[in-house]
Coordinates of C-alpha atoms in Angstrom, one line a residue:
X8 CA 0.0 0.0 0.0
X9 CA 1.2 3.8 -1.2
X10 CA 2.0 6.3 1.8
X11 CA -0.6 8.2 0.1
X12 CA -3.2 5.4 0.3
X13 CA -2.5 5.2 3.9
X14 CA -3.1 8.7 4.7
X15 CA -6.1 9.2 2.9
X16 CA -7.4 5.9 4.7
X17 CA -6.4 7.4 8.2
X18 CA -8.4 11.2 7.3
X19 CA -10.8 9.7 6.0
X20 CA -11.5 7.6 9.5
X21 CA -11.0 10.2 11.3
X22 CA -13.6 12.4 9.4
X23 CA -16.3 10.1 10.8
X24 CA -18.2 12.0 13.3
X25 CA -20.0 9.1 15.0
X26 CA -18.9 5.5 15.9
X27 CA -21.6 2.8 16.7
X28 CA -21.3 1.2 20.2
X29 CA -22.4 -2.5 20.4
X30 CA -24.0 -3.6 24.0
X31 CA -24.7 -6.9 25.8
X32 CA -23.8 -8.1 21.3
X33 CA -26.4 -5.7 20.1
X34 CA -25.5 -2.8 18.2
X35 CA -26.5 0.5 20.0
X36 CA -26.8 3.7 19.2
X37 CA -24.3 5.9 17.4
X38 CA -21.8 7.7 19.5
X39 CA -22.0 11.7 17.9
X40 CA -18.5 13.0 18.4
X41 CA -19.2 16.6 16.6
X42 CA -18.1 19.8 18.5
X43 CA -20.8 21.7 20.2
X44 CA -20.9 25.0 18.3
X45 CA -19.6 26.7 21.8
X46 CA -16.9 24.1 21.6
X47 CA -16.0 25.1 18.3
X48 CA -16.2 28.8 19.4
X49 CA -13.6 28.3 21.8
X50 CA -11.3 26.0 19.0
X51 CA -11.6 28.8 16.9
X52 CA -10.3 31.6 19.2
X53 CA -7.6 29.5 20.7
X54 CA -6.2 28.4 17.1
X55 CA -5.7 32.2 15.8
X56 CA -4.1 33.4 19.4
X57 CA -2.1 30.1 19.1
X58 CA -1.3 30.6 15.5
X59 CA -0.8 34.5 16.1
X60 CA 0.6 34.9 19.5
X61 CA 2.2 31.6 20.5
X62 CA 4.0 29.7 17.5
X63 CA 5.9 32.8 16.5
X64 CA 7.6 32.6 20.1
X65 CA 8.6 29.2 19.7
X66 CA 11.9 29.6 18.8
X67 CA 12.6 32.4 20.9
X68 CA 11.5 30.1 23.9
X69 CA 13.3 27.4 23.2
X70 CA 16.8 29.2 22.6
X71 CA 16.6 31.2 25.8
X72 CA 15.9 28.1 28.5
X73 CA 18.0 26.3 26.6
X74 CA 20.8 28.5 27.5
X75 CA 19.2 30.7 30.5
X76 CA 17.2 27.7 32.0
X77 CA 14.5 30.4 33.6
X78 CA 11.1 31.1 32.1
X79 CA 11.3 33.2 28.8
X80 CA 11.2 36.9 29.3
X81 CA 7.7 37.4 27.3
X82 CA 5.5 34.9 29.0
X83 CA 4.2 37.3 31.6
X84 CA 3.4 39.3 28.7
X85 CA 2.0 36.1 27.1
X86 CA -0.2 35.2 29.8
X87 CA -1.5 38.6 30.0
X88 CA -2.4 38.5 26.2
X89 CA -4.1 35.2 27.4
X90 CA -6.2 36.5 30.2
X91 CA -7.1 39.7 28.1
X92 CA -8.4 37.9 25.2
X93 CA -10.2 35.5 27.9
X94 CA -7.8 32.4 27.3
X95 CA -6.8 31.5 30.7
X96 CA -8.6 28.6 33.4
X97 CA -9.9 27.1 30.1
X98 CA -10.2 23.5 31.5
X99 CA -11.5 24.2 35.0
X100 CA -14.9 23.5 34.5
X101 CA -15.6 23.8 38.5
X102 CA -15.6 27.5 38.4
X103 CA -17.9 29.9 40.0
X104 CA -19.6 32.5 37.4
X105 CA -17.9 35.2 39.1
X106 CA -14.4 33.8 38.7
X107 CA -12.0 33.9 35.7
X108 CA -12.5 31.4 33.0
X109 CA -14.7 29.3 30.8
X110 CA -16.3 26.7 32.7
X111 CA -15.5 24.4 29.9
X112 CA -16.8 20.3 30.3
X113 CA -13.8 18.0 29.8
X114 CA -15.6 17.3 26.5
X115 CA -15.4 20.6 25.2
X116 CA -11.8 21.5 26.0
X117 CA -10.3 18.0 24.6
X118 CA -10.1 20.1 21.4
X119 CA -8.4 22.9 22.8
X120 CA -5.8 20.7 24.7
X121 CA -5.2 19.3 21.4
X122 CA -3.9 22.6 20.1
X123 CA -2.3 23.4 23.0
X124 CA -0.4 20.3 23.2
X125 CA 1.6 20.9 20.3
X126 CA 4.0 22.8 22.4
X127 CA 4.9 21.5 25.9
X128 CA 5.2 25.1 27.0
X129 CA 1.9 26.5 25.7

């Protein structure tokens, strides 16, 4: 099988958006794993400041604690960006309305670790 066979096979499993569950050897019913539109919301906003504010930093990051071994000199500045554009406590879904955050279900921020996860640091 062609690399390219392979990788159209894997996108196009993973552009399924439901999965049947079988119970007790009966099939049951399909499993919707679609965002919520609030979920995608959130995706959205995180992707551009990620894709705007964070990537373009990654360099810088890694070549000053390589050699400095102390937090970069612009994440305060990062962070602040963060909390400003209401980025910050996005997976503490325990939170009072009054506090900080997004009060996000463990289902809605998988996606958002996702992007996150692409750089230990973010």
């Amino acid at each position: 099988m062609e690399s390219g066979s392979r990788q159209e096979d894997a996108s196009s499993s993973r552009a399924k958006k439901s999965v049947s569950i079988q119970r007790n050897g009966k099939t049951g019913e399909r499993m919707d794993f679609d965002l919520s539109a609030r979920s995608e919301q959130w995706r959205e906003r995180l992707q551009s400041f990620f894709d705007r504010e964070v990537l373009p930093r990654h360099r810088a990051w890694v070549e000053h604690v390589a050699i400095k071994r102390e937090p970069a000199p612009f994440m305060e500045d990062l962070q602040q960006k963060a909390r400003a554009e209401g980025l910050w406590n996005l997976g503490l879904p325990e939170l009072a309305s009054d506090e900080p955050g997004t009060q996000l279900s463990n289902l809605e921020y998988a996606p958002l670790a996702e992007i996150m996860g692409r750089l230990f640091w973010a």
